[in-house]
Coordinates of C-alpha atoms and ligand atoms in Angstrom, one line a residue:
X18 CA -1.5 -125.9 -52.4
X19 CA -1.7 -129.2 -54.0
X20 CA -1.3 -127.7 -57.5
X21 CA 1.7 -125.6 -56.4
X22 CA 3.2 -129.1 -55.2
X23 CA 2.8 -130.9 -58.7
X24 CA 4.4 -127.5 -60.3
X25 CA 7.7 -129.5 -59.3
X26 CA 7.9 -131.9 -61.9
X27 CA 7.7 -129.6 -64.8
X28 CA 8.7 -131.3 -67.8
X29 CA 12.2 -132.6 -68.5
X30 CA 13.4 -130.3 -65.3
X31 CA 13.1 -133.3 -62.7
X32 CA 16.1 -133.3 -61.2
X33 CA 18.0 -136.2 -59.7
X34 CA 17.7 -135.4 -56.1
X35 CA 13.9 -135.2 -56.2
X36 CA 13.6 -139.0 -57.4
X37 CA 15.8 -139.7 -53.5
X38 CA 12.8 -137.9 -51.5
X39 CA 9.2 -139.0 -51.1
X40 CA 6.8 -135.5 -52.1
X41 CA 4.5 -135.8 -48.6
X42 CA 1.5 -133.6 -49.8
X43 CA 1.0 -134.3 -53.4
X44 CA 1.2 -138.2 -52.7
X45 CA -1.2 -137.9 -49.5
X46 CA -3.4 -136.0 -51.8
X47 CA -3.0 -138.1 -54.6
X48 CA -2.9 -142.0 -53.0
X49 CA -5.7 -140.7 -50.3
X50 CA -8.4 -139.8 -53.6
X51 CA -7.5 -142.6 -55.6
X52 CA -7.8 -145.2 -53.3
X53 CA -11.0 -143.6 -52.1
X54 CA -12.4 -143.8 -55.5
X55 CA -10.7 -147.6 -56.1
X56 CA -12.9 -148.7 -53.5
X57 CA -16.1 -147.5 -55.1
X58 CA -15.4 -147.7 -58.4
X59 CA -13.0 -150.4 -59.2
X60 CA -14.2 -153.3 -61.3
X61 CA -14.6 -156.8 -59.4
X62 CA -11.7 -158.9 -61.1
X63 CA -10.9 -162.4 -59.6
X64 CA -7.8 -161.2 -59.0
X65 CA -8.4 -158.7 -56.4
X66 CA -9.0 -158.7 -52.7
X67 CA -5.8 -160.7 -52.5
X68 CA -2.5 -160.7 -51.4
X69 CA -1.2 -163.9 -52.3
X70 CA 1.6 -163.8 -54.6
X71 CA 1.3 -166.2 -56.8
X72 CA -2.6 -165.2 -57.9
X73 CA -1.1 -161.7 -58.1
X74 CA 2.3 -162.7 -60.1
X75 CA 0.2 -165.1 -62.6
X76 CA -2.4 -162.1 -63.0
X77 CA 0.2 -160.1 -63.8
X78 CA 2.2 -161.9 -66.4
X79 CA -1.2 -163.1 -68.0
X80 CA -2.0 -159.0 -68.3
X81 CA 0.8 -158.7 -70.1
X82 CA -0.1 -157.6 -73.5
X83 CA -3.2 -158.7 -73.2
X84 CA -7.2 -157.2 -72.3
X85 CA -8.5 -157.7 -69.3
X86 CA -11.8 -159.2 -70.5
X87 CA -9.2 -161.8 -72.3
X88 CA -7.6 -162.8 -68.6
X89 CA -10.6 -163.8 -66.8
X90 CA -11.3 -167.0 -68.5
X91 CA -8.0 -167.7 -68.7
X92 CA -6.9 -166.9 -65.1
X93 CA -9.8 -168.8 -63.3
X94 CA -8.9 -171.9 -65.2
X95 CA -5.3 -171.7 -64.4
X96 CA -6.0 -170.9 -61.3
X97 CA -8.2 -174.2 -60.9
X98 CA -5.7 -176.7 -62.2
X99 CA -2.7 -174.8 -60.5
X100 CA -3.8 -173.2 -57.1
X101 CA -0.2 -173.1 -55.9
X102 CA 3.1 -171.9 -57.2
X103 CA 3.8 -175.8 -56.1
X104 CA 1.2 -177.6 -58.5
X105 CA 2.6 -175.0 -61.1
X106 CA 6.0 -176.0 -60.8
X107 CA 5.1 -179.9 -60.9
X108 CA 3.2 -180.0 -63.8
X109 CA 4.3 -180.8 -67.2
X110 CA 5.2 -177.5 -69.4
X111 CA 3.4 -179.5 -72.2
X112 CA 0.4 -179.3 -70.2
X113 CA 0.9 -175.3 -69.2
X114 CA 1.6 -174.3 -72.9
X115 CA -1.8 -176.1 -73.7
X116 CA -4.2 -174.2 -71.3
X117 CA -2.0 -171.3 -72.3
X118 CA -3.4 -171.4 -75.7
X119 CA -4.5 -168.7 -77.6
X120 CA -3.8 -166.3 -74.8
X121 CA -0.8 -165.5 -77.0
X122 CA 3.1 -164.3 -76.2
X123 CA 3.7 -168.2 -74.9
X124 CA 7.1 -167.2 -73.4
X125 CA 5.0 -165.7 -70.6
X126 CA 4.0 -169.7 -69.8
X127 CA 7.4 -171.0 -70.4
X128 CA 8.9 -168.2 -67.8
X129 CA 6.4 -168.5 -65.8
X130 CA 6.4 -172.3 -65.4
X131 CA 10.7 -172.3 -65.2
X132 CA 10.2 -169.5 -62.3
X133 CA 7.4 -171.9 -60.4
X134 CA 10.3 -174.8 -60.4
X135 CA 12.9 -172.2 -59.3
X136 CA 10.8 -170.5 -56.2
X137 CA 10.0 -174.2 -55.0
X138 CA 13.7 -175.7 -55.2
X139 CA 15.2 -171.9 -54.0
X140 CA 12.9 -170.4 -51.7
X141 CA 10.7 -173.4 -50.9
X142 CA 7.6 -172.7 -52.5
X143 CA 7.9 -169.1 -50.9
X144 CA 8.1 -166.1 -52.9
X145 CA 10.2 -164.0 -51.3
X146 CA 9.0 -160.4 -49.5
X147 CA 10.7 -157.6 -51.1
X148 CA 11.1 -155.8 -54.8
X149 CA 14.9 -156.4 -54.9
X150 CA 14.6 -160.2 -54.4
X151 CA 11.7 -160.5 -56.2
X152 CA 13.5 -159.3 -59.3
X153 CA 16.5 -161.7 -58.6
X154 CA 13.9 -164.3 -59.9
X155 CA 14.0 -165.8 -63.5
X156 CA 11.8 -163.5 -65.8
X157 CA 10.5 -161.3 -63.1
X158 CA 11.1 -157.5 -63.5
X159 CA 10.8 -154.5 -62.2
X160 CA 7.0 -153.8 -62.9
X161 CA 5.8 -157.5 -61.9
X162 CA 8.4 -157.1 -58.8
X163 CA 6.3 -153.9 -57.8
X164 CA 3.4 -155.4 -58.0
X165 CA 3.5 -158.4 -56.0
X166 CA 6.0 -156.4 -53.9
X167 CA 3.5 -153.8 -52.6
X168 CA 0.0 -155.9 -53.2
X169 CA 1.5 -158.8 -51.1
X170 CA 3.8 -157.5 -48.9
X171 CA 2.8 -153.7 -48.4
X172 CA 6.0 -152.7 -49.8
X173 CA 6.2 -148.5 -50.7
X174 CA 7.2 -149.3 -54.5
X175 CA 5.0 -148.6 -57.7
X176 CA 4.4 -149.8 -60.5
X177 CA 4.6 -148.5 -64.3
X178 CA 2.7 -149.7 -66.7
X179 CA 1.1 -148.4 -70.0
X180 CA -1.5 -146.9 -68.1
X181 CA 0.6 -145.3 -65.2
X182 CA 2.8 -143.7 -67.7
X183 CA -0.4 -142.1 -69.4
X184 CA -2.0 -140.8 -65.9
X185 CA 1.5 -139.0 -64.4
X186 CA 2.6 -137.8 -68.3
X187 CA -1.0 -136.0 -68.2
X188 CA -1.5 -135.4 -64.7
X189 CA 2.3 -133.5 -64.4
X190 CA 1.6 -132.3 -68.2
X191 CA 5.1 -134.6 -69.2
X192 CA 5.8 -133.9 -72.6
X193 CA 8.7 -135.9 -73.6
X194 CA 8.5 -139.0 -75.5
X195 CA 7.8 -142.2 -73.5
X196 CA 9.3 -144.0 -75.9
X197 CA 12.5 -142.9 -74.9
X198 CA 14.3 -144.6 -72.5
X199 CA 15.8 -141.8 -70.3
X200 CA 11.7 -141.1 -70.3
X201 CA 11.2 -144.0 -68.6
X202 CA 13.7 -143.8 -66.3
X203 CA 11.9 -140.4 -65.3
X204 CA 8.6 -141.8 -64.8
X205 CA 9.8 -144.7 -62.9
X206 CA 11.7 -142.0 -60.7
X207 CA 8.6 -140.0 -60.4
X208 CA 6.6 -142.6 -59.8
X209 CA 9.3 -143.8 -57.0
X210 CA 8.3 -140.5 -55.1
X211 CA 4.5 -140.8 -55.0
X212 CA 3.8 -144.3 -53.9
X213 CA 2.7 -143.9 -50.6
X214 CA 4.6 -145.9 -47.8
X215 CA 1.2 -147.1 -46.7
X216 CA -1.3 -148.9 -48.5
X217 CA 1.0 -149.1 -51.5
X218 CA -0.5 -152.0 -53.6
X219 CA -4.0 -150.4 -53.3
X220 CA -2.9 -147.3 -54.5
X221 CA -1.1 -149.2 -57.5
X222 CA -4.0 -150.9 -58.2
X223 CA -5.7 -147.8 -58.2
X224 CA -3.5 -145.7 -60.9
X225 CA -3.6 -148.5 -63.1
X226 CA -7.2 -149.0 -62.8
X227 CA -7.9 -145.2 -63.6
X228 CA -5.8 -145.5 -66.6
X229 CA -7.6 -148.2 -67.7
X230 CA -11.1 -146.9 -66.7
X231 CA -11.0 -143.1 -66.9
X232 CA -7.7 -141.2 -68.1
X233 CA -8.5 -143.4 -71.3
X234 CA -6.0 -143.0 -74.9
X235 CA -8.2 -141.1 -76.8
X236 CA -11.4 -139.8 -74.7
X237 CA -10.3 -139.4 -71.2
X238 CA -13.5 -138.7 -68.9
X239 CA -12.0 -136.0 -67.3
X240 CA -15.2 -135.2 -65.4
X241 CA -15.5 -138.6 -63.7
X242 CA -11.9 -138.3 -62.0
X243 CA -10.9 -138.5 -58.4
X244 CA -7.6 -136.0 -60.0
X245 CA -9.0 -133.8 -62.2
X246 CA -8.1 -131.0 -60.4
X247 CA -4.3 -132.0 -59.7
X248 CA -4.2 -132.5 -63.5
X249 CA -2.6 -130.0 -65.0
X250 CA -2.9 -131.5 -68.8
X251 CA -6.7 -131.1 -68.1
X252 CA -5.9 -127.2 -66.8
X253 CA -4.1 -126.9 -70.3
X254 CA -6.1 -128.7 -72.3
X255 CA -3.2 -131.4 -73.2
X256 CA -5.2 -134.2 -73.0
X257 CA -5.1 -135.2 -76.0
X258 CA -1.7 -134.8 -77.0
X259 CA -0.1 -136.6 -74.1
X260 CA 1.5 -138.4 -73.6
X261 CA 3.8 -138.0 -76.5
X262 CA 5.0 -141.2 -78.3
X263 CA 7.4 -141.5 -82.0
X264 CA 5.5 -143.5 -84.0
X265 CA 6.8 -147.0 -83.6
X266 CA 8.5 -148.4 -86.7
X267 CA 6.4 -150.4 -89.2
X268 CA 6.1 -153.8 -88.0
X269 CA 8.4 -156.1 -90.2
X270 CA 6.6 -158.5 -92.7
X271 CA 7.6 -162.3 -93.2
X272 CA 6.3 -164.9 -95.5
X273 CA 5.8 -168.4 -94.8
X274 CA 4.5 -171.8 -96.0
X275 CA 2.5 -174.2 -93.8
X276 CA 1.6 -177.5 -95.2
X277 CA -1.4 -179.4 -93.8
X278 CA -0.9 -182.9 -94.7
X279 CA -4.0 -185.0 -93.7
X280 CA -3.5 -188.9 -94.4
X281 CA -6.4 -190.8 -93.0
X282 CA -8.4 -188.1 -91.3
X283 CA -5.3 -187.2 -89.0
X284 CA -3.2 -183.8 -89.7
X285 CA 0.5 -184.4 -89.5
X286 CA 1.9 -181.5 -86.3
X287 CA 5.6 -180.9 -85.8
X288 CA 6.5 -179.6 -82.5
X289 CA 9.0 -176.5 -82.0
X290 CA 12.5 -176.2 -80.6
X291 CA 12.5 -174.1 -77.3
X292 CA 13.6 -170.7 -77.1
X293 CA 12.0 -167.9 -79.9
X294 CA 8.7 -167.4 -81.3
X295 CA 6.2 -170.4 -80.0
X296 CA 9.0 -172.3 -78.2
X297 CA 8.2 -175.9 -77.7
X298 CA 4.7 -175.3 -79.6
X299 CA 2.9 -177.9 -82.0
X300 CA 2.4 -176.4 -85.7
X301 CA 1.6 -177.5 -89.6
X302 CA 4.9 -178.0 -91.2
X303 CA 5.7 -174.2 -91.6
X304 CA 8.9 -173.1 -93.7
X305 CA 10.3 -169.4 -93.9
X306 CA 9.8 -168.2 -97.7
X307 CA 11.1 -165.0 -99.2
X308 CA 8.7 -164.7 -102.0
X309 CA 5.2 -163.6 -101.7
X310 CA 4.0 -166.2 -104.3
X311 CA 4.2 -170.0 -103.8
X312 CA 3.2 -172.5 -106.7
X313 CA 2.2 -175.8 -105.9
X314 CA 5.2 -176.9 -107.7
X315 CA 7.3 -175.2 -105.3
X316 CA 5.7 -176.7 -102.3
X317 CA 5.8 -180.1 -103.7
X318 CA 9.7 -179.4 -104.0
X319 CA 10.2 -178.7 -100.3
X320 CA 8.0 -181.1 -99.1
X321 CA 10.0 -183.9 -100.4
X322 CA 13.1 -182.2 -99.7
X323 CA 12.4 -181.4 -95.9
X324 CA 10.0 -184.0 -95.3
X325 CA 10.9 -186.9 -97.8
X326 CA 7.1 -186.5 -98.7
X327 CA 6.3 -187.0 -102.5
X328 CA 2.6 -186.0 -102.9
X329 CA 1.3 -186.0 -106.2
X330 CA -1.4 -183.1 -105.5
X331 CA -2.0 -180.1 -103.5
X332 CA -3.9 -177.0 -103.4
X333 CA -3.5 -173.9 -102.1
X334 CA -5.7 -172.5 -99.6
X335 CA -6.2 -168.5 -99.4
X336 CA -3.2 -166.8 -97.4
X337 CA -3.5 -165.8 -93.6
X338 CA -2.2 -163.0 -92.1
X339 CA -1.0 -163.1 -88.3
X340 CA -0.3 -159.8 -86.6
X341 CA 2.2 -159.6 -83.7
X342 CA 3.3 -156.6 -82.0
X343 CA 6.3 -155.7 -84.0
X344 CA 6.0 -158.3 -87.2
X345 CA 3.3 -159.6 -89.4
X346 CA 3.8 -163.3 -90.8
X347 CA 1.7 -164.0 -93.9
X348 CA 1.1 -167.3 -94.0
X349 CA 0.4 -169.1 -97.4
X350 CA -1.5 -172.3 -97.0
X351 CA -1.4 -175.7 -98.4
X352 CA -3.5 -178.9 -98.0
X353 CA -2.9 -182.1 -99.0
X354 CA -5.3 -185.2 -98.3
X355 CA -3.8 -189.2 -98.6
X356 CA -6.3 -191.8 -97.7
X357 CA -3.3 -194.7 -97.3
X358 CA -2.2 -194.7 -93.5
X359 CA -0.2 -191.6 -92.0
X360 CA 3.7 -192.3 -94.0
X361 CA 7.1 -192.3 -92.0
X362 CA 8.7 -189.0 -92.1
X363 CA 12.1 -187.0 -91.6
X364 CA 12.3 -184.2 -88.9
X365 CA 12.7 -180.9 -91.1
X366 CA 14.6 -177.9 -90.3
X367 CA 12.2 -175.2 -88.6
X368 CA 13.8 -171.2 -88.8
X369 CA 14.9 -171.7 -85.1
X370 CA 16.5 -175.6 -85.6
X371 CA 14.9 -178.6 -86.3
X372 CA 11.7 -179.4 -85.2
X373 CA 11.7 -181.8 -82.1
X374 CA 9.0 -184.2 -82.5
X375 CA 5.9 -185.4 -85.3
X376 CA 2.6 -186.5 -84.3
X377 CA -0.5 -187.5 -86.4
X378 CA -3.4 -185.9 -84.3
X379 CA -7.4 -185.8 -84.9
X380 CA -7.3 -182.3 -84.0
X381 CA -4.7 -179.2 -83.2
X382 CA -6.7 -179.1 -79.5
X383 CA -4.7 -182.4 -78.6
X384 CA -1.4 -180.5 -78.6
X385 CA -0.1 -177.2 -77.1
X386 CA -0.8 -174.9 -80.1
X387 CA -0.4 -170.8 -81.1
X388 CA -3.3 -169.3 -82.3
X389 CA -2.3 -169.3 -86.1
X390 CA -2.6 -173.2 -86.4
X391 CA -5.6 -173.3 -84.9
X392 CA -6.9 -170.5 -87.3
X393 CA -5.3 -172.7 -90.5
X394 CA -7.5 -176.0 -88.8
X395 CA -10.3 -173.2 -89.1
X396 CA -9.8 -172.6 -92.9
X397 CA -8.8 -176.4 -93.8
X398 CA -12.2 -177.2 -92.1
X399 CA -14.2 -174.4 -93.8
X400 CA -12.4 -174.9 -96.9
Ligands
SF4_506 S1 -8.2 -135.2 -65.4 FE1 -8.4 -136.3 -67.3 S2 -6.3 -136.3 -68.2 FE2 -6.1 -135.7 -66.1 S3 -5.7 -137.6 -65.0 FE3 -7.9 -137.4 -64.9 S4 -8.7 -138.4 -66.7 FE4 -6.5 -138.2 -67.0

C-alpha cells in the first residue's frame, strides 16, 4: 500500500493539483518512521531540543554553506555573547563580523545582524509565528522561513534543503535535474504535500538529518534507513545516479594583488565598502589585476599611485589561491618592511569603491577579517 501511494509522483508527471492536497498515507508513513528514528538516532547538536527562534534562525543561517562540525564552535560562542535577537541587534556589526570570522559567506552576519535591528524596532523583539511573515523579513527565505516556522511554531511547512532534495529525488526515483528551477519548484511542491500537519519541525529535522547521516552523495547506507522500503531508487537501483544535476559551470578565476606593508612591526589594513564580497571587512591593500604575473616594478607603480607610497623594495611572496563557490581569486603577494613610523596615506580605490578606513594593527585578529587575510598574515609570518 505504501509503495502504490509514492507511485504518484512519477517523475516529471506531478501534476498541479496534487501540490494543493496533503497525500494522508504516504506522509503518516513517512513523518511517523522518520521521526521515530530522529529520536534514536539523531546527533546531539546545541541547536536542538529547542524552539526558540532566534537559536533556530541563527543555526540556520550559520548552516548555510557550511559543515556542521564547522557551526558548533561558532554557534555556542555567538550564542554566549548574543543570547537574544535583542543583544544581537544592539551590538556593533564590527563586533558581529569579527566573531563571524572565518566561518565564511559574511553577508550571512551582515543580514543577520540588519534583520536582529528590524525584528526589535518592527515586531518588538518578537519574531513573528508564521512562514508568510517570517519571509516578509529582511534576508529571510523560504527555507529559513520553514524552519523556524514549523520548529518554533509547529507550523505544517517543510523545508528543502540540499539534503531534502537528495532524499525525495531518490526516494520518488525524480530524475530531472535539480538544477533547474521548474525542479525546484516541484520538490518544494512535493515537499508541501508530505510535511505532516503535526509535529512538523521534527519531521524536518528529521529528513534533513537522514540526508546528512544516511541517504549520503555517494554511499548511501541504504540498509540503515527508516525508508528503505518506500524508496523506490533503492527498488531500482538509482541510487547512485540520483539525483541528477548539470555540471555547474567552471568557477570563474580572478587575479589580484595584496600588498602587506609593515612599518614598525604593525601591518597597514584597509577596511571594505558595504555591500559585495567581504562587505565592511578589514584586508591588505588588495587591487584587481588582469595579468597572471606581477613584477615588483609593477607593484611599486600602484602603490604609489593608489596609496601615495614610494617604497624602495619589495618582494614577492608565493601566490595564494582562495576558492569560493562559483570563483577562485588568486592572490599574488607582496611584502614590504619600513622601520621609520607607520607614513600618512591616501584611501585607494577597492573593486567595489573606495576603501572606508586605514588602520595600523599588531595583528589581522584586531579587526573583522575574511579568511584570505588571515591566511596572507600566515605566509608573511612563515615567510
Ligand atoms: S533507501 Fe537509500 S537511497 Fe533510499 S532514501 Fe534511504 S538511504 Fe536514500
Amino acid at each position: 500500500m505504501q509503495n502504490k501511494d509514492l507511485q504518484k509522483y512519477p517523475t516529471a508527471r506531478f501534476s498541479p493539483s496534487m501540490r494543493k492536497k496533503k497525500s494522508p498515507l504516504l506522509q503518516k508513513s513517512l513523518s511517523n518512521r522518520l521521526i521515530s528514528w530522529f529520536s534514536a538516532h539523531q546527533r546531539p547538536l546545541p541547536w536542538r531540543q529547542t524552539t526558540d527562534p532566534y537559536l533556530i534562525w541563527v543555526s540556520e543561517i550559520m548552516l548555510q554553506q557550511t559543515q556542521v562540525a564547522t557551526v558548533v564552535p561558532y554557534f555556542s560562542r555567538f550564542i554566549r555573547r548574543y543570547p537574544s535577537v535583542h543583544h544581537l541587534a544592539a551590538a556593533p556589526l564590527e563586533e558581529v563580523l569579527s566573531l563571524w570570522a572565518g566561518l565564511g559567506y559574511y553577508s550571512r552576519a551582515t543580514r543577520l545582524h540588519r534583520c536582529a535591528q528590524f525584528i526589535c524596532t518592527y515586531h518588538n523583539g518578537r519574531f513573528p509565528p508564521t512562514r508568510t511573515e517570517l519571509m516578509a523579513l529582511p534576508g529571510i527565505g523560504r527555507y529559513t522561513a520553514g524552519a523556524i516556522a514549523s520548529m518554533a511554531f509547529g507550523q505544517s511547512v517543510p523545508v528543502l534543503d540540499g539534503n531534502v532534495i537528495r532524499v525525495l529525488t531518490r526516494l520518488l526515483a525524480i530524475s530531472d535535474n535539480i538544477a533547474a528551477p521548474a525542479t525546484h519548484t516541484r520538490l518544494w511542491a512535493i515537499a508541501e504535500t508530505l510535511v505532516p500537519v503535526a509535529d512538523a519541525g521534527t519531521y524536518n529535522q528529521a529528513i534533513m538529518e537522514l540526508g546528512a547521516t544516511v541517504c549520503l552523495p555517494r554511499h548511501p547506507r541504504c540498509s540503515q534507513c527508516p525508508v528503505q522500503d518506500l524508496c523506490q531508487a533503492r527498488r531500482r537501483s538509482l541510487q547512485s545516479t540520483l539525483p541528477v544535476k548539470t555540471a555547474a559551470p567552471r568557477p570563474r578565476r580572478s587575479h589580484c594583488l595584496a600588498v602587506v606593508i609593515e612599518a614598525a612591526g604593525k601591518f597597514l589594513l584597509l577596511k571594505r565598502p558595504p555591500g559585495g564580497l567581504w562587505s565592511s571587512l578589514w584586508e591588505f591593500p588588495t587591487f584587481h589585476t588582469p595579468t597572471r604575473r606581477s613584477t615588483e616594478k609593477h607593484v611599486l607603480r600602484i602603490m604609489e599611485r593608489s596609496l601615495g607610497l614610494s617604497v624602495s623594495a619589495i618582494r614577492a611572496i608565493g601566490p595564494l589561491r582562495h576558492q569560493l563557490t562559483h570563483r577562485t581569486f588568486e592572490y599574488h603577494i607582496f611584502h614590504t618592511r619600513m622601520d621609520a613610523a607607520p607614513p600618512e596615506l591616501l584611501l585607494p580605490e577597492s573593486d567595489r569603491g573606495r576603501y572606508q578606513d586605514l588602520a595600523w594593527v599588531d595583528t589581522v585578529a584586531q579587526r573583522p577579517c575574511g579568511t584570505i587575510t588571515r591566511k596572507i598574515e600566515q605566509a608573511i609570518k612563515a615567510g
